Coordinates of C-alpha atoms in Angstrom, one line a residue:
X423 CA -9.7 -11.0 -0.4
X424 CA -11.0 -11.7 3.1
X425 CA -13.2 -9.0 4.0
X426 CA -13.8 -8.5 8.1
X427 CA -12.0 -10.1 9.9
X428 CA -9.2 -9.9 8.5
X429 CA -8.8 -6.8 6.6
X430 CA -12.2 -5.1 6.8
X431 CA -13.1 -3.7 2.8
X432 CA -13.6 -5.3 -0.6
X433 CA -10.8 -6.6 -2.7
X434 CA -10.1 -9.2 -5.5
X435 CA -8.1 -12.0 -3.7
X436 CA -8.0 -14.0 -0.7
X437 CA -5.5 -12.2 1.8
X438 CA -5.8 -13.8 4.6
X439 CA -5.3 -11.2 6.9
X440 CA -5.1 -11.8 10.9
X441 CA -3.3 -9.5 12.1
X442 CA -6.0 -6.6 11.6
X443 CA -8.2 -8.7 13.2
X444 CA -5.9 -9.4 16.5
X445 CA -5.0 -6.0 16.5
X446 CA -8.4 -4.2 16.7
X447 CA -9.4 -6.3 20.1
X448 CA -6.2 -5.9 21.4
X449 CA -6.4 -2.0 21.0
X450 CA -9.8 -1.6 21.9
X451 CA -9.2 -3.3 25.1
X452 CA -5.8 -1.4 25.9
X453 CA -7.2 1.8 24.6
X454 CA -10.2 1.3 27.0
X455 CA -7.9 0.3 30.5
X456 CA -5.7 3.4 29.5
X457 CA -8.4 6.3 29.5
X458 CA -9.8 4.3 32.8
X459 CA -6.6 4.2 34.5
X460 CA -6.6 8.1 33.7
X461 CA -9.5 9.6 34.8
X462 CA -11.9 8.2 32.3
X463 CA -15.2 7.2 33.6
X464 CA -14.2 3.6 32.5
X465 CA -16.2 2.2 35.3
X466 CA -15.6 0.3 38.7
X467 CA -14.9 -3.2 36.8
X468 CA -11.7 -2.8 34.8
X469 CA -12.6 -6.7 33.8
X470 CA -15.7 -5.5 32.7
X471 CA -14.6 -2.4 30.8
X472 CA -12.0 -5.0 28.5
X473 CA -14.6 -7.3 28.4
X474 CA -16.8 -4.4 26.5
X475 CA -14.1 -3.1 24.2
X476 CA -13.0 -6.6 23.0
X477 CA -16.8 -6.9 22.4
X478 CA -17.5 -4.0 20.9
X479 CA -13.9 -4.5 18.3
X480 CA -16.2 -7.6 17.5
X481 CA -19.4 -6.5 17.0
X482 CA -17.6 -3.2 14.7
X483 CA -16.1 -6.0 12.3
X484 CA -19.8 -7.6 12.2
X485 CA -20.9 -4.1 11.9
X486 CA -19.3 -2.7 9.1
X487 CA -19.3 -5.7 7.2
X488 CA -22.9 -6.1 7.5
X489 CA -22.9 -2.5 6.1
X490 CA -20.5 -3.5 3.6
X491 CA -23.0 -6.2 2.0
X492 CA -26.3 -3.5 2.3
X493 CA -24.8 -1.2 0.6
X494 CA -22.8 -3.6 -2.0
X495 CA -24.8 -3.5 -4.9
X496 CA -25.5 0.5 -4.8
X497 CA -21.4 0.3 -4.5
X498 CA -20.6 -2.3 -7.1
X499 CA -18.6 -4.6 -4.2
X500 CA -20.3 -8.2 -4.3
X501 CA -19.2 -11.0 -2.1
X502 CA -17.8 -13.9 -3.4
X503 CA -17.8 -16.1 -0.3
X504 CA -18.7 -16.6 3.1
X505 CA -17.4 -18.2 6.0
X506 CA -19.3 -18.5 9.9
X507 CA -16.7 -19.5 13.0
X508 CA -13.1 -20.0 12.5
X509 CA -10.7 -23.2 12.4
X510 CA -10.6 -26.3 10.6
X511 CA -14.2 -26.5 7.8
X512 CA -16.8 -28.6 8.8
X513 CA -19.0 -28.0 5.8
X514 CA -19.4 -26.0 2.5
X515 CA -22.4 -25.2 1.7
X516 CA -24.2 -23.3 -1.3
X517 CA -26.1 -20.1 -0.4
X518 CA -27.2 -17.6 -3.3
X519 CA -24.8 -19.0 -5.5
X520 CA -21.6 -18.6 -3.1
X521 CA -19.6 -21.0 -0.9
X522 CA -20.7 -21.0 2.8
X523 CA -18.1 -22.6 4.4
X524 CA -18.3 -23.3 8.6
X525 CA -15.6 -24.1 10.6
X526 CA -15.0 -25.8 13.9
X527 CA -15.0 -23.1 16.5
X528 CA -18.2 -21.9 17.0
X529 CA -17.8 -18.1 17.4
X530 CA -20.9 -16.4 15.6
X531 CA -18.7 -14.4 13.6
X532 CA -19.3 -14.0 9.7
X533 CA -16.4 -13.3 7.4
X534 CA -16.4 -12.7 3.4
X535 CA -14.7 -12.2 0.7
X536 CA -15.7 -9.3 -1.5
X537 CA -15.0 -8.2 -5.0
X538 CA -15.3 -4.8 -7.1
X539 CA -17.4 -5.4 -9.9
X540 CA -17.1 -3.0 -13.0
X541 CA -20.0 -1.0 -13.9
X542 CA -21.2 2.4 -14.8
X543 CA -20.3 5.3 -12.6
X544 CA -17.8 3.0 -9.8
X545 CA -15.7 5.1 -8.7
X546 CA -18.3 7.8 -7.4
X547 CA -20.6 4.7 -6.1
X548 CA -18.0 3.1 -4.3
X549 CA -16.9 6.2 -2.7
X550 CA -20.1 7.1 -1.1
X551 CA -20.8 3.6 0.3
X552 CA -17.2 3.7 1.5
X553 CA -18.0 7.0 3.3
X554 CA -21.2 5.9 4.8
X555 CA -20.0 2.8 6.0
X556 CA -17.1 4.2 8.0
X557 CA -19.3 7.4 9.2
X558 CA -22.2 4.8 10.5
X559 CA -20.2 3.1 13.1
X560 CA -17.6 6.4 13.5
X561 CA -20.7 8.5 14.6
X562 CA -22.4 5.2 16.5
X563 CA -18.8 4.7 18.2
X564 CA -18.8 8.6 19.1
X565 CA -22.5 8.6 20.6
X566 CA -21.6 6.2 23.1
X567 CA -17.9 7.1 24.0
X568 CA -18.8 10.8 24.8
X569 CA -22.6 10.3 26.1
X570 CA -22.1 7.1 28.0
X571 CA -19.8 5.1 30.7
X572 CA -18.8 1.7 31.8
X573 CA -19.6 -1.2 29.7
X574 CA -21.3 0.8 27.0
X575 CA -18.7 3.5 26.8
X576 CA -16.2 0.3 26.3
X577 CA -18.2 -0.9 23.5
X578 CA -17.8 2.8 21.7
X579 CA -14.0 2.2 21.8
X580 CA -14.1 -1.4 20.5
X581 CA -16.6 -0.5 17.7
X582 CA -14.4 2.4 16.5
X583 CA -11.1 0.7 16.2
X584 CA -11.8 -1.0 13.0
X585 CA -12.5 2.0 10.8
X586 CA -9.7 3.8 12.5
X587 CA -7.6 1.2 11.1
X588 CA -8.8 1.1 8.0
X589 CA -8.5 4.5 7.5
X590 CA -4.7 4.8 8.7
X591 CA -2.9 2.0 9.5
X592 CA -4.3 0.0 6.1
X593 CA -4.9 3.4 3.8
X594 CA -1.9 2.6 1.4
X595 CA -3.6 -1.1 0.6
X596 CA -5.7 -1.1 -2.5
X597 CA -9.4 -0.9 -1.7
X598 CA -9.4 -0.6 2.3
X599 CA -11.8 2.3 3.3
X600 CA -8.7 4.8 3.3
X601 CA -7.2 4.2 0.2
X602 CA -11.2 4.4 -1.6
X603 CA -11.5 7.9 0.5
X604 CA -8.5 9.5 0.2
X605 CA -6.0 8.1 -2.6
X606 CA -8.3 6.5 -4.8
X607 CA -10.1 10.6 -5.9
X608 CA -5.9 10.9 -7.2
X609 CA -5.4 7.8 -9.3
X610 CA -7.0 7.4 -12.5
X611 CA -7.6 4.3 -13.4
X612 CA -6.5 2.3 -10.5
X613 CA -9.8 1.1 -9.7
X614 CA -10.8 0.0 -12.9
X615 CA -7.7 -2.4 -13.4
X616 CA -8.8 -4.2 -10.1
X617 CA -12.3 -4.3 -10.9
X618 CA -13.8 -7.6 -11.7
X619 CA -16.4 -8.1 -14.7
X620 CA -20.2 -10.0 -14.0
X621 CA -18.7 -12.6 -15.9
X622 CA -15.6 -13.3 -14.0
X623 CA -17.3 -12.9 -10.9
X624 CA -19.6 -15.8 -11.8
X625 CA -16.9 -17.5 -12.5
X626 CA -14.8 -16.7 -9.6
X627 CA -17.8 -17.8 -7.4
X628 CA -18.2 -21.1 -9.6
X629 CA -14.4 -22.3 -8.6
X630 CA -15.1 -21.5 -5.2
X631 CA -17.8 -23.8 -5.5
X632 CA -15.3 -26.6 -7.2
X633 CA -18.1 -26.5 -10.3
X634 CA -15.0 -25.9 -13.2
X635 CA -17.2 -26.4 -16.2
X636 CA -18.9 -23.3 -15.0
X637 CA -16.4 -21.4 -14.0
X638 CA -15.0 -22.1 -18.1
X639 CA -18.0 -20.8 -19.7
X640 CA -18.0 -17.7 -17.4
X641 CA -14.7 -17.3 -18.6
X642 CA -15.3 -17.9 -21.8
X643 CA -18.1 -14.8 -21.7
X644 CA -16.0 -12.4 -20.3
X645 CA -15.0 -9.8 -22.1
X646 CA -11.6 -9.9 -23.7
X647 CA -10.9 -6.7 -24.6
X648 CA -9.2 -3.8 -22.5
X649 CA -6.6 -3.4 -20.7
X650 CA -5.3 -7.0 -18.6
X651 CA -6.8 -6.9 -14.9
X652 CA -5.6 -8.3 -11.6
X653 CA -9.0 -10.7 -11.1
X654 CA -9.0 -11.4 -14.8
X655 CA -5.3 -12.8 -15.1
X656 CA -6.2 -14.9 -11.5
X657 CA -8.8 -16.3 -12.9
X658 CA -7.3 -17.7 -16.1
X659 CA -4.7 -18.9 -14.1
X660 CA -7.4 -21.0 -11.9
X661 CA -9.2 -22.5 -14.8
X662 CA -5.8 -23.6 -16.6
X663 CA -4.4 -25.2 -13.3
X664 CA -7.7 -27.0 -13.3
X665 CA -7.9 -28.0 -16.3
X666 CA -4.2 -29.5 -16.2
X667 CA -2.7 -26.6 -18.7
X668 CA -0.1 -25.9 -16.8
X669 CA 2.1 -23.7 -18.6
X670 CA -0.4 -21.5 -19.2
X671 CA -1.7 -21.4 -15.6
X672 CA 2.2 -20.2 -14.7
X673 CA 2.1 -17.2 -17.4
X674 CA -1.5 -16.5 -16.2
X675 CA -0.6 -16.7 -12.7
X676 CA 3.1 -14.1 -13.2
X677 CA 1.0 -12.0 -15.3
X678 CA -1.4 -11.8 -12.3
X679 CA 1.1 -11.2 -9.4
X680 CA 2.9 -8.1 -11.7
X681 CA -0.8 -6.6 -11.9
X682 CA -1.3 -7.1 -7.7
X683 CA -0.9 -2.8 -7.1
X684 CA 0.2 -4.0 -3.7
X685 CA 2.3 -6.8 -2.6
X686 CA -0.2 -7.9 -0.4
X687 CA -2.7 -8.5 -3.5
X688 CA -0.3 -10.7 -5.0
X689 CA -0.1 -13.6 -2.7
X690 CA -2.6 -15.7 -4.2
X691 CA -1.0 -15.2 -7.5
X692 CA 2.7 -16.3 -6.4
X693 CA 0.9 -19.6 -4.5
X694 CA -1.1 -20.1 -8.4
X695 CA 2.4 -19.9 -9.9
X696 CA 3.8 -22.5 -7.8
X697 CA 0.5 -25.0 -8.0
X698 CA 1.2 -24.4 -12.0
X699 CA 5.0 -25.3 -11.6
X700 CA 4.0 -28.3 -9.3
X701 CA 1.7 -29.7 -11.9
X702 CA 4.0 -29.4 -14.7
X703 CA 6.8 -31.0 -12.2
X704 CA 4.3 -33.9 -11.7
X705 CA 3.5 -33.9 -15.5
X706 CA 7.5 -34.2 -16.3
X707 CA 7.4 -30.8 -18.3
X708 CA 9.5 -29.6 -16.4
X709 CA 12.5 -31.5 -14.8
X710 CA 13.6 -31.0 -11.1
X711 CA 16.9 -28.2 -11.9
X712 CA 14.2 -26.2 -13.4
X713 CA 10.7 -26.2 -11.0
X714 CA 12.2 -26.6 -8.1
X715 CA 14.5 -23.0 -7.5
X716 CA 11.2 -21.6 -9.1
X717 CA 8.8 -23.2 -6.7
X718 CA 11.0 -21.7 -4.2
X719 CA 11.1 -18.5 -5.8
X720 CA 6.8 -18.6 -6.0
X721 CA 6.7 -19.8 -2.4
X722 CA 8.9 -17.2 -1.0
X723 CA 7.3 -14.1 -2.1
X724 CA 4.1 -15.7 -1.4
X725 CA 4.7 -16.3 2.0
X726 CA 6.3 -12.9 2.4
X727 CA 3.0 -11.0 0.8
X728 CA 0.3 -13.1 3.0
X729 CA 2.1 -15.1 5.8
X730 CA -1.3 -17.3 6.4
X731 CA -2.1 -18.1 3.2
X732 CA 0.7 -20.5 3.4
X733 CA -1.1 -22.3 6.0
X734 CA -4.5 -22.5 4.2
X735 CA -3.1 -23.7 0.8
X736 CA -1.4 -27.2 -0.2
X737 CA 1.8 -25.9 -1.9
X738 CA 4.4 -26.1 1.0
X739 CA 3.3 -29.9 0.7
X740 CA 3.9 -30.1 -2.5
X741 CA 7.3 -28.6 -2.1
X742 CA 8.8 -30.4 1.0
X743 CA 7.4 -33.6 -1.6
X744 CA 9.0 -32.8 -4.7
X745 CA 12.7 -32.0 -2.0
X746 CA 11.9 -35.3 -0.4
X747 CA 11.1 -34.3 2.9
X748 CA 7.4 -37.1 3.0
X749 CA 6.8 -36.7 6.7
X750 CA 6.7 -32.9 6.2
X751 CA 5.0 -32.4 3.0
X752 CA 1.6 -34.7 5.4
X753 CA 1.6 -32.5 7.9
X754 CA 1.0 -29.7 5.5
X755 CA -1.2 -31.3 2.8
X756 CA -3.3 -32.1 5.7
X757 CA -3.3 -28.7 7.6
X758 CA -4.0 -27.3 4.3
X759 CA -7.2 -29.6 3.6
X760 CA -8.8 -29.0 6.6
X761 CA -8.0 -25.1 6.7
X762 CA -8.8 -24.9 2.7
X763 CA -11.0 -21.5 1.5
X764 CA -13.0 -23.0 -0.9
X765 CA -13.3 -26.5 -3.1
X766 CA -11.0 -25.6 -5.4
X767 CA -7.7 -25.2 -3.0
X768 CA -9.7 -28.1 -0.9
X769 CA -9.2 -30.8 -3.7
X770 CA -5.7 -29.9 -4.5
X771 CA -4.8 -29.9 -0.7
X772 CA -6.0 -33.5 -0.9
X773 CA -4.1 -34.9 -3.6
X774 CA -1.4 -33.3 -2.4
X775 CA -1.9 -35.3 1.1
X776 CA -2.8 -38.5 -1.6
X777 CA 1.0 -38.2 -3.0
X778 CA 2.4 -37.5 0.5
X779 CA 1.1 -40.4 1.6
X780 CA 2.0 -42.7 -1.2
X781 CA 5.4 -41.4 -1.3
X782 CA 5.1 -43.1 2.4
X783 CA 4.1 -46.2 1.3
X784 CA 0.4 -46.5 2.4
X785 CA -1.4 -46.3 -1.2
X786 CA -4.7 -47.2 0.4
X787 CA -5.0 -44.1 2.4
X788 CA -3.8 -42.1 -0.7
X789 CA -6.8 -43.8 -2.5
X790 CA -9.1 -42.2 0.3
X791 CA -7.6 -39.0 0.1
X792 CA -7.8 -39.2 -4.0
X793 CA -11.7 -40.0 -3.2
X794 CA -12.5 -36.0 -0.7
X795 CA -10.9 -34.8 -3.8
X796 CA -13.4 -36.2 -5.9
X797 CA -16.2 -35.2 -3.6
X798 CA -14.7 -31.6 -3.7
X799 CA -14.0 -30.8 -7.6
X800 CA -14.5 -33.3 -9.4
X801 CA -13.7 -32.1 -12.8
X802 CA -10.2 -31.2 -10.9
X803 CA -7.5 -32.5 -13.7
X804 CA -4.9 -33.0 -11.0
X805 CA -7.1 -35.8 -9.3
X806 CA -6.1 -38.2 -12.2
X807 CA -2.7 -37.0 -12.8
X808 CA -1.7 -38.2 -8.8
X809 CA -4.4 -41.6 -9.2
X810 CA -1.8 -42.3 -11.6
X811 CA 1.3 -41.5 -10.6
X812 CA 0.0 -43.6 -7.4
X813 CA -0.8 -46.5 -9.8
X814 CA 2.6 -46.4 -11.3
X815 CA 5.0 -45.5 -9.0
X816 CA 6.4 -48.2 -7.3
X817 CA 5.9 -47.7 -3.8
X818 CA 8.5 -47.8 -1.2
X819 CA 7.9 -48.4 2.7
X820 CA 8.7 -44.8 4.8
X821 CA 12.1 -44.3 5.5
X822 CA 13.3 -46.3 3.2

């Protein structure tokens, strides 16, 4: 789950959160302009004084996720990924055994995806980091509100909004700073089904990576006992899909999505589901009366839990394909491959845009297409299903 800027704390799965992100500048900056236009000693440039809260919303994001990684392994949270900038990727790159993956727009502005990771004592360790890493920027943001002006006193505002949020606004969402603080202490257990083992974080990290062999025999170490857990059940349902078992990827993937504690946490689950009901509609194990009201099933509660994600991922392609809509299932395979969060949903993204544009009638881009995801996952069982479908089908011109 995206970490800053999105949704500022650990999790297990990619939200995709903007709107915390959005929301923290825009308060900081209308927070700041309101105590000005009050009597606050805002300064004489009110330009100035939004310029310093929407900086200062920025810099708390960088600051507590900076915090956030420091105090990670005393707190049993590990990153999974990284990302630098926002936009379309430019490159992935490997970095401590993680994805790095910049994009276009240049902002210097670090993101990650965090997991918890079991381990002795969690729930006390994770609370204390939690409470530092709010109380560091809380007290810091205080400091400068009450014992500075102007551009500085701006800053204060900006770099408090972000654990303001996350301890009100975002409290009832599984592992924001609130919910750790104040609801975790009264449900037993709730941590622990959510945490993720070494093993499956290795693994997680492998996929990201588009390295499937690896992520299998991380899978295959982790433990199997105990009772089922969110990251567990979404990573079962990533190595099937890979590996083309694709009725198991759909269990995996529903088991997943009924674990998510939150409907926000089960967005990537409902988009696995309908990848795994895509591949067994392009296998012929399923035929169209069936996949296609349950592709629409997956795809609406995905789209309802994490909005975005829908945007990042290649399975409204694949559905506007399978309905027959070609021109619309390319614009989203495509959007999705450039916007893809890691190798994995990068390789399917482009063999969805390889069937789009076969379904078109221009095989030799397809081809091309087929080759990125090569380059991406190779071992991605997908790749060969589409090469020969493409090979196969007989190929009509668009619009026909």
């Amino acid at each position: 789950m995206k970490n800053s800027p999105r949704a500022g704390r650990p999790g297990n799965t990619r939200s995709g959160f903007r709107w915390p992100f959005y929301l923290v500048i825009g308060a900081a900056i209308a927070f700041t302009l309101l105590t000005r236009q009050d009597g606050g000693s805002g300064g004489p440039d009110p330009l100035l004084d939004g310029l310093g809260a929407g900086l200062g919303a920025l810099l708390g994001l960088q600051f507590t996720l900076a915090l956030q990684l420091l105090l990670g392994g005393a707190g049993g949270v590990a990153p999974t990924a990284l990302a630098l900038g926002f936009g379309a990727r430019v490159t992935t790159l490997r970095v401590g055994g993680m994805a790095l993956t910049v994009r276009r727009i240049p902002v210097p502005f670090v993101s990650a995806d965090s997991t918890v990771v079991a381990g002795p004592r969690l729930r006390v360790r994770l609370w204390l980091t939690t409470l530092v890493s709010v109380a560091v920027p809380i007290t810091t943001a205080g400091l400068l509100i009450i014992g500075t002006s102007g551009f500085p006193r701006a800053l204060g505002f900006g770099l408090l909004m972000l654990p303001a949020m996350s301890l009100t606004v975002l409290a009832r969402i599984p592992l924001t700073a609130g919910w750790i603080l104040f609801l975790m202490p009264l449900r037993p257990g709730a941590l622990e089904a959510l945490a993720t083992s070494p093993d499956e974080l290795a693994g997680g990290r492998a996929m990201r990576l588009g390295r499937l062999g690896e992520a299998r025999a991380a899978l295959d170490r982790a433990p199997a006992d105990g009772p089922p857990r969110l990251a567990s059940a979404q990573l079962r349902a990533q190595v099937a899909l890979g590996e083309g078992r694709y009725q198991e990827a759909a269990a995996a993937a529903y088991q997943a999505a009924t674990l998510a504690p939150h409907a926000r946490m089960s967005g990537l689950a409902h988009h696995l589901r309908a990848a795994a009901l895509v591949g067994a509609a392009e296998t012929g194990e399923l035929p169209p009366a069936e996949y296609l009201p349950r592709l629409a099933e997956s795809l609406g509660l995905a789209h309802a839990a994490v909005p975005v994600l829908t945007r990042y991922l290649g399975t409204r392609a694949d559905q506007a394909l399978l309905e027959g809509h070609r021109d619309a299932a390319l614009a989203h395979a495509r959007t999705a491959a450039k916007l893809a969060t890691d190798a994995f949903w990068q390789a399917n993204a482009e063999c969805s845009t390889a069937a789009a544009l076969a379904a078109l009638g221009r095989p030799d881009e397809a081809r091309t297409a087929l080759d990125r995801a090569r380059q991406a996952m190779p071992e991605l069982a997908r790749i060969e299903i589409v090469a020969g479908r493409i090979g196969l089908m007989e190929v009509t011109p668009a619009g026909a």
